[in-house]
Amino acid sequence: PPITSISYKPRGYDSPSQCWNRGNLSTLSPNLAVSSGELTSTSSPQGGTVIGSARCKDFRDREGRLRAAHNLVKRGITNLCVIGGDGSLTGADTFRSEWSDLLSDLQKAGKITEEEATKSSYLNIVGLVGSIDNDFCGTDMTIGTDSALHRIIEIVDAITTTAQSHQRTFVLEVMGRHCGYLALVTSLSCGADWVFIPECPPDDDWEEHLCRRLSETRTRGSRLNIIIVAEGAIDKNGKPITSEDIKNLVVKRLGYDTRVTVLGHVQRGGTPSAFDRILGSRMGVEAVMALLEGTPDTPACVVSLSGNQAVRLPLMECVQVVSTDLSPLLTAPSLSFMNNWEVYKLLAHGSTHTVAVMNVGAPAAGMNAAVRSTVRIGLIQGNRVLVVHDGFEGLAKGQIEEAGWSYVGGWTGQGGSKLGTKRTLPKKSFEQISANITKFNIQGLVIIGGFEAYTGGLELMEGRKLFDELCIPFVVIPATVSNNVPGSDFSVGADTALNTICTTCDRIKQSAAGTKRRVFIIETMGGYCGYLATMAGLAAGADAAYIFEEPFTIRDLQANVEHLVQKMRTTVKRGLVLRNEKCNENYTTDFIFNLYSEEGKGIFDSRKNVLGHMQQGGSPTPFDRNFATKMGAKAMNWMSGKIKESYRNGRIFANTPDSGCVLGMRKRALVFQPVTELKDQTDFEHRIPKEQWWLKLRPILKILAKYEIDLDTSEHAHLEHISRKRSGETSI
């Protein structure tokens, strides 16, 4: 019979990290055990590792691995999912390579029979990378890293308030061992003045550069300085650079009131972020698929994340690269790492073109970070940068002003839209807009917003036939909580909204823990796009998520109610049902609430919550801050090149399709796509793309809610190989 128990395998080197691997994956596959080197959890939003983790020296020795092999053979386990960092996966690689010899030794010692040895003649291993350090080769993000960034940014935001009040300099030390990823992304997310990471030791005279940089920041009017230090930071001679060293330097040279904060293990704790919950779920399912397809000849693999795609990489290659390459900059993760590093270097350090930046549509957390990045990159390139208030309406009315370096200071962590944003489209104001483009000599336009920004871009393309002034390059950066802009898998602001929903669901579910059984009906935003409802349902453990893209009938509703009734008759105390606001005009939130209330009488109570505009507010998450910053930098770099390309006879004239683009993340890379080419991919009536990648995750939600359904395995990750960075390669 299938083995469905969870087996624990000791590991060697790392500590627990936050993770949200949505548990019980062993029930999906015969003879599958889940081993946690660093992490795993049940379907509750709990951090750490529920099944435990340890630094077990025994497994480093052959005798310890022999005992582990004996335990697996006796339980009939031939498939092992190892979740952990480089230590865990290195141990798994060794374990797999020794498997035949271990069986032989056990049989000779009489601990297993020949029949048992034959049944367990091979061991399939799949690894999931779980580590807050994000230091494993071959993956853009490890499970736990995003949650650690959430903890760090929460503390940095709190400290920033104090620092501004007292005009202080704060030196923050973050974890990461020999990898500076946490420090680097934290610096991008909070607009730090300086960052020290082990991958890029500072120049020999870094002390002079640091003090000059801090002084310049104060001269520009800033009331605080933030310096981020990775715990493994070193200089070019290999000497450690500590937070205390930096504090003493700043106090001695500049006399600034300076404080040191060492974040320590607080970075590992707390509730996992929505990104980590979904990442753990996606990677866990892919791991099961890899094990189901495994044969005695299949090499052990690691399930990794490349852009927005799950990929499989040979475990042996990953382990060998990690063990031989001292610098992560030389390995596959550097594709993501180097993009972050190049953007930071540009943002940390003032023939001119004029570029205007504006927000369009509904506000979304991260818009301000995108504006800040765009403005400062433009200034660094020698451009004159204008900001437009209130979107296309403000462009028509001339609500335009020039932005300097300090204008956008401190914007990274602020939610909403400081420039103001409206849903007004440009078509009715072409004449006024054209006049102001000429008046302010605007030669390029960066539009940050949602579906209105995209449709506004289409109208600008149409307007070029009537007004030559509109023949300037423009680029749309998707920014909306609905995540409904064609041409991009993700939009700035969607991650913050998703985390807001998950946090609310966690608190709502908690209220049912000490009371009688309850079912909560929660309405989410998104227009006709069911992204928020689906992904929040996956992250929060929903029993159902109703969306427009997947039509449902009264029979489906009845089946969901009956399913919950059966669950409530067991030990389950709560149910969670999400409904996208426009999933069905007749089956409203009130209707679904009344249905569940009536059918659940005597078994469970029902409650409803409409989250409303709270999903648009709040401080942006680390993901949205970092994503927006990189999108803004990439958009401005593209804009500078496109303006030069469009310069003709002393003026800018851009009338080609590729001079008006949407910058979006598609699978593994950030790409520029002409807005006119995206028209065929758009359902304009419902304001959504015709094809949406996340719909393929819907079956996982139902499986985790314990519905008896089949999972389509026709599309899955294929085994790839570790590759070095290629010149000119573009990656998120």
XYZ file of C-alpha atoms in Angstrom:
732
model
C 0.000 0.000 0.000
C 1.112 3.619 -0.467
C 3.156 5.110 2.352
C 1.597 8.396 3.431
C 3.469 9.178 6.638
C 5.946 12.023 6.937
C 9.501 10.936 7.575
C 12.149 13.138 9.129
C 15.718 12.982 7.933
C 18.386 14.808 9.978
C 20.523 17.321 8.153
C 23.820 18.912 8.669
C 24.475 22.597 8.475
C 21.641 25.100 8.274
C 19.019 26.486 10.632
C 15.221 26.556 10.249
C 13.862 29.126 7.839
C 10.341 30.349 7.220
C 8.397 28.274 4.779
C 4.917 27.419 3.833
C 4.983 24.056 2.134
C 1.280 23.288 2.204
C 1.748 19.920 3.917
C 0.657 16.335 3.284
C 2.304 16.127 -0.111
C 3.015 12.503 0.739
C -0.654 11.700 0.188
C -0.250 12.540 -3.494
C 2.375 9.904 -4.204
C 3.039 6.298 -3.223
C 6.116 5.746 -1.094
C 6.764 9.438 -0.682
C 8.303 10.833 2.464
C 8.860 14.493 3.170
C 12.163 15.295 4.841
C 12.775 18.753 6.234
C 16.310 19.955 6.442
C 15.239 23.518 7.079
C 11.515 23.790 6.751
C 8.037 22.509 6.332
C 4.627 23.276 7.715
C 1.053 22.166 7.845
C -1.684 24.085 6.092
C -1.701 26.749 8.823
C 0.118 30.059 8.313
C 2.870 29.045 10.709
C 6.528 29.885 10.261
C 9.538 27.762 11.116
C 9.376 24.018 10.602
C 6.564 22.061 12.210
C 8.196 18.628 11.831
C 11.440 19.915 13.285
C 14.959 20.515 12.075
C 18.359 19.874 13.616
C 22.076 20.163 13.078
C 22.698 16.435 13.235
C 26.363 15.463 13.098
C 25.436 11.781 12.802
C 24.292 12.174 9.210
C 27.677 13.544 8.192
C 29.161 10.135 8.964
C 28.516 6.988 6.994
C 27.206 5.225 10.107
C 24.466 7.838 10.454
C 23.498 7.542 6.800
C 23.435 3.769 7.207
C 20.846 4.100 9.974
C 18.824 6.506 7.824
C 18.845 4.016 4.930
C 17.688 1.273 7.313
C 14.741 3.425 8.450
C 13.643 4.112 4.886
C 13.929 0.484 3.765
C 11.927 -0.796 6.726
C 9.151 1.664 5.911
C 9.192 0.873 2.202
C 10.126 4.429 1.236
C 11.846 4.811 -2.123
C 11.038 8.477 -2.826
C 12.376 11.272 -0.677
C 11.674 15.008 -0.815
C 14.417 16.919 0.979
C 13.609 20.503 1.899
C 16.524 22.600 3.066
C 19.587 24.619 2.215
C 22.952 23.709 0.736
C 23.847 21.510 3.707
C 20.660 19.479 3.437
C 20.918 19.041 -0.304
C 24.631 18.226 -0.175
C 23.796 15.489 2.313
C 20.971 14.266 0.084
C 23.331 14.083 -2.888
C 25.809 12.012 -0.881
C 23.010 9.792 0.423
C 21.738 9.073 -3.084
C 25.210 8.288 -4.457
C 25.896 5.830 -1.611
C 22.480 4.152 -1.684
C 23.513 0.888 -3.355
C 26.504 0.449 -1.041
C 24.387 1.238 2.001
C 21.847 -1.428 1.029
C 24.649 -3.922 0.489
C 26.124 -3.219 3.939
C 22.712 -3.485 5.605
C 22.039 -6.805 3.909
C 25.453 -8.194 4.888
C 24.815 -7.162 8.483
C 21.469 -8.985 8.423
C 19.487 -5.835 9.135
C 17.421 -6.112 5.958
C 16.407 -9.074 3.843
C 17.244 -9.682 0.213
C 13.599 -9.060 -0.672
C 13.635 -5.688 1.118
C 16.871 -4.762 -0.633
C 15.336 -5.614 -3.997
C 12.191 -3.571 -3.342
C 14.342 -0.610 -2.266
C 16.989 -1.031 -4.948
C 16.905 2.641 -5.868
C 16.116 5.912 -4.118
C 14.587 8.866 -5.939
C 15.412 12.231 -4.390
C 14.008 15.666 -5.182
C 15.193 18.763 -3.347
C 13.376 21.990 -2.506
C 15.573 24.898 -1.533
C 14.580 26.457 1.770
C 16.872 29.101 3.223
C 16.468 32.760 4.128
C 19.966 33.412 2.735
C 18.972 32.782 -0.927
C 22.450 31.384 -1.461
C 21.758 28.216 -3.424
C 22.852 27.966 -7.038
C 20.199 27.712 -9.740
C 17.191 29.436 -8.174
C 16.122 33.080 -8.195
C 14.427 32.760 -4.827
C 14.582 30.191 -2.044
C 11.597 29.409 0.169
C 11.817 31.638 3.244
C 13.764 34.536 1.734
C 10.737 36.744 1.045
C 9.433 36.250 4.590
C 12.823 37.228 5.997
C 12.723 40.382 3.865
C 9.291 41.186 5.306
C 10.689 41.013 8.850
C 13.679 43.157 7.920
C 11.652 45.838 6.125
C 9.145 46.049 8.990
C 12.025 46.830 11.332
C 13.730 49.216 8.906
C 10.489 51.177 8.432
C 10.059 51.450 12.204
C 13.662 52.532 12.706
C 13.412 55.102 9.899
C 10.716 56.980 11.809
C 12.979 57.265 14.833
C 16.003 58.197 12.746
C 14.137 61.039 11.011
C 12.889 62.423 14.318
C 16.378 62.554 15.842
C 18.480 63.068 12.686
C 20.355 59.850 13.309
C 22.431 57.436 11.313
C 21.424 53.797 11.655
C 23.664 50.847 10.842
C 21.636 47.658 10.383
C 23.253 44.242 10.232
C 21.267 41.536 8.451
C 21.857 37.810 8.095
C 22.890 35.864 5.010
C 26.140 34.089 5.944
C 28.382 34.528 2.889
C 25.583 35.822 0.636
C 24.569 39.473 0.512
C 21.132 39.009 -1.082
C 19.120 40.077 1.987
C 21.315 43.123 2.509
C 21.178 44.122 -1.156
C 17.406 43.826 -1.585
C 16.857 45.553 1.763
C 18.953 48.461 0.505
C 16.882 48.687 -2.681
C 13.643 48.419 -0.709
C 14.409 51.150 1.825
C 16.599 53.495 -0.229
C 19.694 52.971 1.927
C 22.688 55.269 1.508
C 25.222 52.431 1.501
C 25.341 48.643 1.549
C 28.195 46.280 2.401
C 27.985 42.781 0.904
C 30.617 40.032 0.716
C 30.248 39.564 -3.059
C 31.486 43.073 -3.848
C 34.072 44.286 -1.320
C 34.393 48.104 -1.330
C 37.440 49.929 -2.668
C 40.414 50.466 -0.374
C 39.366 54.049 0.362
C 35.773 53.133 1.097
C 35.854 55.070 4.363
C 36.291 58.359 2.486
C 33.586 57.493 -0.051
C 31.119 56.491 2.690
C 31.580 59.658 4.709
C 31.302 61.844 1.616
C 28.117 60.045 0.588
C 26.519 60.511 4.029
C 27.460 64.195 4.079
C 25.987 64.766 0.607
C 22.732 63.114 1.670
C 22.439 65.416 4.684
C 23.301 68.447 2.545
C 20.386 67.615 0.231
C 18.040 67.929 3.198
C 17.733 64.326 4.403
C 17.309 63.928 8.157
C 18.640 60.386 8.333
C 21.176 57.941 6.974
C 20.660 54.206 6.608
C 23.604 51.828 6.158
C 22.959 48.115 5.580
C 25.651 45.568 6.442
C 25.588 41.867 5.544
C 26.955 39.722 8.349
C 29.631 38.326 6.008
C 30.807 41.713 4.662
C 34.542 41.963 3.991
C 37.009 44.391 2.434
C 39.270 43.600 -0.506
C 41.846 42.076 1.820
C 39.313 39.677 3.291
C 39.088 41.568 6.583
C 35.578 41.596 8.104
C 33.657 44.879 8.051
C 31.446 44.926 11.125
C 28.577 47.188 12.069
C 30.561 48.460 15.062
C 33.471 49.392 12.793
C 31.140 51.466 10.637
C 29.507 53.139 13.624
C 32.873 54.150 15.071
C 33.948 55.510 11.689
C 30.823 57.668 11.272
C 30.996 58.997 14.828
C 34.717 59.788 14.598
C 34.753 61.362 11.112
C 31.330 63.048 10.973
C 30.148 63.269 14.565
C 26.694 61.970 13.650
C 24.467 60.408 16.316
C 24.782 56.769 15.211
C 23.032 53.599 16.365
C 23.650 49.934 15.526
C 20.858 47.368 15.171
C 21.724 43.694 14.707
C 18.523 42.031 13.555
C 19.636 38.459 14.339
C 17.187 35.569 14.418
C 14.115 37.793 14.328
C 14.595 37.508 10.555
C 13.749 33.798 10.696
C 10.550 34.116 12.707
C 7.015 35.305 12.181
C 4.226 34.506 9.775
C 5.338 33.522 6.263
C 4.565 35.944 3.450
C 2.041 35.206 0.724
C 4.892 34.790 -1.767
C 6.495 32.059 0.359
C 3.204 30.281 0.954
C 2.497 30.111 -2.765
C 6.102 29.331 -3.676
C 6.176 26.429 -1.222
C 2.907 25.094 -2.605
C 4.006 25.341 -6.245
C 7.432 23.850 -5.610
C 5.939 21.069 -3.460
C 3.567 19.973 -6.206
C 6.376 20.084 -8.781
C 8.520 17.945 -6.471
C 5.790 15.303 -6.314
C 5.498 15.336 -10.093
C 9.251 14.851 -10.395
C 9.138 11.886 -8.022
C 6.201 10.296 -9.839
C 8.128 10.503 -13.103
C 11.355 9.250 -11.538
C 13.083 6.029 -12.608
C 16.230 4.279 -11.332
C 18.147 6.176 -14.015
C 16.695 9.593 -13.206
C 19.273 11.856 -11.539
C 18.388 13.528 -8.256
C 17.081 17.013 -8.996
C 16.322 20.314 -7.303
C 13.078 22.167 -8.034
C 13.978 25.824 -8.506
C 12.381 29.116 -9.494
C 13.530 30.905 -12.639
C 11.624 34.147 -13.123
C 8.052 32.905 -12.752
C 8.717 29.332 -13.878
C 9.488 26.164 -11.968
C 12.565 24.395 -13.326
C 14.386 21.201 -12.424
C 18.153 21.218 -12.072
C 20.483 18.253 -11.414
C 21.188 18.148 -7.684
C 24.789 17.089 -8.255
C 25.541 20.080 -10.511
C 24.021 22.541 -8.030
C 25.934 21.065 -5.100
C 29.212 21.051 -7.014
C 28.839 24.702 -8.038
C 27.952 25.770 -4.490
C 30.934 23.889 -3.057
C 33.469 25.122 -5.635
C 32.347 28.707 -6.297
C 33.041 30.979 -3.368
C 31.223 33.905 -4.950
C 27.508 33.630 -5.810
C 28.152 36.269 -8.476
C 29.787 33.568 -10.597
C 26.869 31.152 -10.449
C 23.403 30.989 -11.949
C 21.706 33.035 -9.175
C 23.866 35.978 -10.225
C 21.469 36.663 -13.117
C 19.018 37.998 -10.558
C 21.647 39.157 -8.090
C 23.578 41.216 -10.630
C 20.443 43.025 -11.805
C 19.789 44.073 -8.216
C 23.421 45.096 -7.764
C 23.582 47.218 -10.916
C 20.339 49.004 -10.030
C 21.610 49.698 -6.501
C 24.892 51.150 -7.764
C 23.011 53.524 -10.059
C 20.571 54.661 -7.389
C 23.154 55.076 -4.679
C 25.441 57.546 -6.546
C 23.636 63.282 -10.609
C 22.884 66.087 -25.154
C 19.927 66.219 -22.126
C 16.480 64.781 -22.854
C 13.220 65.530 -21.081
C 11.209 62.583 -19.777
C 7.886 62.832 -17.919
C 6.635 60.325 -15.341
C 3.039 59.861 -14.189
C 0.620 57.478 -12.509
C -2.641 56.368 -14.150
C -5.574 54.346 -12.805
C -6.229 53.262 -9.222
C -3.479 53.622 -6.593
C -1.245 50.617 -5.929
C 1.495 50.116 -3.353
C 4.870 50.360 -5.065
C 3.932 53.164 -7.472
C 6.071 55.598 -5.499
C 9.058 53.262 -5.572
C 8.744 53.029 -9.356
C 8.562 56.824 -9.667
C 11.622 57.252 -7.426
C 13.660 54.783 -9.440
C 12.599 56.312 -12.756
C 13.385 59.856 -11.645
C 16.796 59.104 -10.208
C 17.955 56.885 -13.069
C 16.863 59.619 -15.455
C 18.835 62.242 -13.526
C 21.922 60.039 -13.412
C 21.755 59.681 -17.189
C 21.751 63.456 -17.508
C 18.086 63.779 -18.418
C 15.624 66.408 -17.247
C 12.821 64.560 -15.452
C 9.309 65.961 -15.033
C 6.549 64.542 -12.843
C 2.889 64.806 -13.830
C 0.204 65.053 -11.157
C -3.195 63.331 -11.550
C -2.412 61.233 -14.613
C -3.593 62.142 -18.114
C -5.936 64.748 -16.666
C -2.975 66.526 -15.071
C -1.007 66.222 -18.317
C -3.858 67.969 -20.126
C -4.111 70.711 -17.483
C -0.366 71.284 -17.283
C 0.024 70.025 -13.702
C 3.688 69.317 -14.357
C 6.853 70.151 -12.413
C 10.517 69.290 -12.578
C 11.820 66.681 -10.134
C 15.262 66.845 -8.569
C 17.166 64.180 -6.667
C 15.651 65.041 -3.288
C 12.122 65.362 -4.670
C 11.588 61.592 -4.451
C 13.574 61.017 -1.271
C 11.921 58.522 1.083
C 9.298 57.450 -1.466
C 10.271 53.767 -1.639
C 8.375 52.635 1.442
C 5.311 54.834 1.027
C 2.049 53.376 -0.225
C -0.502 54.926 -2.544
C 0.475 57.490 -5.177
C 2.178 60.693 -4.083
C 1.777 62.130 -7.586
C -1.943 61.444 -7.547
C -3.619 59.123 -10.011
C -6.900 59.146 -11.932
C -8.656 56.786 -14.321
C -9.123 59.502 -16.986
C -8.023 58.413 -20.481
C -6.225 60.770 -22.901
C -8.403 60.548 -26.032
C -10.743 63.419 -25.164
C -7.827 65.718 -24.324
C -5.404 65.071 -27.179
C -5.248 68.750 -28.144
C -4.388 69.963 -24.634
C -1.983 67.079 -24.053
C -0.207 67.782 -27.335
C 0.104 71.468 -26.420
C 1.681 70.650 -23.060
C 4.054 68.115 -24.596
C 5.324 70.944 -26.770
C 5.267 73.536 -23.978
C 7.310 71.405 -21.566
C 9.419 69.850 -24.361
C 8.493 66.309 -23.247
C 10.419 63.772 -25.343
C 9.457 60.555 -23.584
C 6.710 59.361 -21.250
C 6.816 56.730 -18.479
C 3.278 55.676 -17.496
C 2.947 53.734 -14.232
C -0.500 52.239 -13.704
C -3.066 49.544 -14.351
C -5.462 48.693 -17.165
C -6.170 52.405 -17.787
C -2.443 52.980 -18.320
C -2.450 50.202 -20.931
C -5.591 51.435 -22.715
C -4.288 54.986 -22.462
C -1.151 53.814 -24.249
C -3.290 52.344 -27.021
C -5.139 55.648 -27.375
C -1.827 57.523 -27.613
C -0.810 55.223 -30.457
C -4.084 56.022 -32.244
C -3.637 59.728 -31.557
C -0.332 59.804 -33.398
C -2.297 59.837 -36.656
C -3.808 63.196 -35.704
C -1.132 64.857 -33.576
C 2.580 64.650 -34.359
C 3.324 65.811 -30.805
C 2.179 62.371 -29.573
C 4.949 60.707 -31.609
C 7.227 60.316 -28.608
C 8.368 57.036 -27.012
C 6.340 55.823 -24.049
C 6.477 52.787 -21.798
C 3.813 51.390 -19.454
C 4.888 49.878 -16.120
C 2.000 47.654 -14.863
C 0.952 48.761 -11.382
C -2.394 47.539 -10.068
C -3.664 45.303 -7.296
C -5.835 43.453 -9.831
C -2.840 42.111 -11.794
C -4.878 42.373 -14.998
C -2.528 44.206 -17.382
C -1.859 42.192 -20.564
C 1.788 41.434 -21.217
C 2.932 40.832 -17.642
C 2.660 37.920 -15.210
C 2.913 40.334 -12.282
C 1.938 43.942 -11.621
C 3.408 46.280 -9.031
C 1.066 46.363 -6.039
C -0.490 42.910 -6.421
C 1.873 41.307 -3.899
C 1.042 43.922 -1.250
C -2.701 43.415 -1.797
C -2.231 39.660 -1.619
C -0.391 39.910 1.690
C -3.107 42.192 3.056
C -5.756 39.607 2.180
C -3.707 36.760 3.679
C -3.101 38.673 6.913
C -6.815 39.430 7.188
C -7.737 35.793 6.488
C -5.260 34.603 9.125
C -6.833 36.852 11.730
C -10.369 35.937 10.728
C -9.596 32.213 10.890
C -7.971 32.686 14.271
C -11.234 34.039 15.657
C -12.832 30.659 14.980
C -10.158 28.677 16.830
C -11.748 29.080 20.249
C -15.389 29.130 19.174
C -17.803 26.812 17.470
C -17.396 25.896 13.826
C -17.625 28.801 11.424
C -17.322 29.450 7.709
C -16.089 32.840 6.539
C -17.169 34.293 3.175
C -14.664 36.945 2.070
C -14.996 39.229 -0.944
C -11.804 40.389 -2.635
C -11.103 43.109 -5.215
C -9.793 42.612 -8.739
C -12.669 43.575 -11.027
C -13.228 40.599 -13.336
C -9.727 39.261 -12.673
C -9.647 36.413 -10.160
C -5.913 36.608 -9.407
C -6.278 37.907 -5.846
C -9.045 35.465 -4.921
C -7.181 32.470 -6.352
C -3.727 33.225 -4.983
C -5.053 34.328 -1.604
C -7.084 31.132 -1.459
C -3.984 29.099 -2.215
C -1.924 30.966 0.377
C -4.554 31.109 3.122
C -5.924 27.588 2.752
C -9.367 28.380 1.342
C -12.000 25.716 0.754
C -13.244 27.483 -2.386
C -12.467 30.572 -4.455
C -15.098 31.805 -6.896
C -13.808 33.768 -9.909
C -15.147 35.069 -13.222
C -12.623 33.117 -15.329
C -13.949 29.784 -14.051
C -17.757 29.856 -14.408
C -19.747 28.093 -11.700
C -23.379 27.088 -11.211
C -25.699 26.508 -8.296
C -24.712 22.838 -8.431
C -21.083 23.818 -7.882
C -22.083 25.959 -4.919
C -24.110 23.113 -3.488
C -21.199 20.689 -3.896
C -18.908 23.143 -2.055
C -21.395 23.475 0.794
C -21.766 19.697 1.112
C -17.994 19.305 1.085
C -17.676 21.798 3.959
C -20.484 20.107 5.869
C -18.598 16.813 5.706
C -15.366 18.474 6.857
C -17.120 20.220 9.741
C -18.354 16.876 11.017
C -14.731 15.941 11.675
C -12.241 17.922 13.759
C -12.274 20.918 11.392
C -13.455 24.088 13.129
C -13.392 26.642 10.381
C -13.952 27.118 6.670
C -12.789 29.845 4.328
C -14.481 30.814 1.051
C -13.213 33.630 -1.176
C -15.273 35.413 -3.811
C -13.928 37.767 -6.440
C -16.073 40.918 -6.516
C -17.298 40.411 -10.103
C -17.212 36.640 -10.406
C -20.967 36.456 -11.047
C -23.622 39.185 -11.163
C -26.302 36.942 -9.650
C -24.386 34.832 -7.158
C -23.424 37.803 -5.026
C -21.557 37.741 -1.736
C -24.860 38.075 0.101
C -26.359 35.190 -1.889
C -23.422 32.885 -1.152
C -23.475 33.915 2.508
C -27.202 33.168 2.775
C -26.741 29.834 1.008
C -23.985 28.676 3.345
C -25.906 29.978 6.368
C -29.031 28.042 5.435
C -27.335 24.788 4.465
C -24.986 24.862 7.446
C -27.656 25.256 10.108
C -26.862 23.106 13.114
C -23.372 22.331 11.778
C -21.605 25.672 11.343
C -22.236 29.416 11.484
C -21.401 31.726 8.579
C -19.819 35.175 8.588
C -19.009 37.521 5.713
C -16.380 40.199 5.188
C -15.954 42.619 2.287
C -12.312 43.715 2.386
C -12.817 46.697 0.105
C -10.183 49.358 -0.474
C -7.977 48.261 2.398
C -6.424 45.987 -0.245
C -5.081 49.061 -2.050
C -3.512 50.653 1.005
C -0.614 50.026 3.291
C 3.138 50.083 2.955
C 4.440 48.123 -0.064
C 5.960 44.708 0.532
C 9.672 44.055 -0.135
C 8.704 42.291 -3.374
C 6.747 45.288 -4.661
C 9.435 47.767 -3.609
C 12.179 45.771 -5.300
C 10.084 44.889 -8.367
C 8.997 48.509 -8.838
C 12.550 49.782 -8.431
C 13.912 47.430 -11.078
C 11.000 48.124 -13.436
C 11.556 51.871 -13.145
C 15.290 51.546 -13.776
C 14.790 49.263 -16.769
C 12.070 51.509 -18.219
C 14.276 54.612 -18.020
C 17.238 52.807 -19.570
C 14.995 51.727 -22.446
C 13.600 55.244 -22.744
C 17.038 56.839 -23.083
C 17.952 54.470 -25.893
C 14.606 54.873 -27.652
C 14.795 58.690 -27.549
C 18.217 58.631 -29.196
C 16.928 56.154 -31.760
C 13.938 58.409 -32.558
C 15.939 61.636 -32.941
C 15.410 62.974 -36.456
C 16.129 66.378 -37.964
C 16.537 68.101 -34.625
C 13.419 66.629 -32.977
C 12.011 63.404 -31.542
C 9.693 61.536 -33.889
C 8.654 58.032 -32.858
C 5.910 56.353 -34.868
C 6.944 52.686 -34.942
C 4.972 50.061 -32.963
C 7.962 49.315 -30.730
C 8.146 52.944 -29.552
C 5.084 52.402 -27.335
C 5.524 49.363 -25.089
C 4.404 47.586 -21.965
C 7.285 46.463 -19.748
C 6.258 43.160 -18.240
C 7.570 40.032 -16.615
C 6.917 37.084 -18.916
C 7.992 33.733 -17.505
C 11.710 34.266 -16.943
C 12.495 37.776 -18.124
C 11.459 41.413 -18.218
C 10.453 42.200 -21.798
C 9.194 45.221 -23.736
C 6.096 44.434 -25.837
C 4.401 46.904 -28.191
C 0.955 47.800 -26.848
C -0.545 47.292 -30.312
C 0.649 43.664 -30.374
C -1.096 43.005 -27.048
C -4.545 44.004 -28.349
C -5.300 40.483 -29.611
C -4.431 39.096 -26.174
C -6.918 41.349 -24.389
C -10.549 40.922 -23.340
C -11.457 44.617 -23.316
C -15.037 44.066 -22.141
C -13.870 42.492 -18.906
C -10.483 44.242 -18.690
C -8.406 41.079 -18.418
C -5.879 39.160 -20.544
C -7.401 36.302 -22.533
C -4.840 33.879 -21.129
C -3.636 34.009 -17.532
C -0.827 31.817 -16.198
C -2.135 31.497 -12.646
C -5.301 29.638 -13.755
C -3.121 26.512 -13.963
C -2.715 26.710 -10.173
C -6.457 26.391 -9.513
C -6.387 22.580 -9.234
C -3.743 22.809 -6.504
C -6.122 24.923 -4.424
C -8.812 22.242 -4.683
C -6.413 19.384 -3.946
C -5.206 21.133 -0.798
C -8.838 21.658 0.228
C -9.184 17.835 0.009
C -11.366 17.626 -3.069
C -11.133 14.462 -5.147
C -9.930 15.865 -8.472
C -7.301 15.046 -11.052
C -4.248 17.218 -11.539
C -3.199 17.919 -15.113
C 0.448 16.871 -15.346
C 0.831 17.365 -19.087
C 2.830 20.536 -18.461
C 5.673 20.392 -15.983
C 9.241 21.497 -15.553
C 11.947 19.711 -17.491
C 15.406 18.898 -16.259
C 17.819 21.671 -17.168
C 21.483 22.271 -16.451
C 23.409 24.917 -14.579
C 24.617 27.671 -16.900
C 26.935 30.592 -16.401
C 25.872 34.129 -17.099
C 25.949 34.961 -20.782
C 26.760 38.440 -21.957
C 23.671 40.410 -22.832
C 21.305 37.940 -21.152
C 18.235 39.534 -19.670
C 16.668 38.118 -16.550
C 14.473 39.270 -13.716
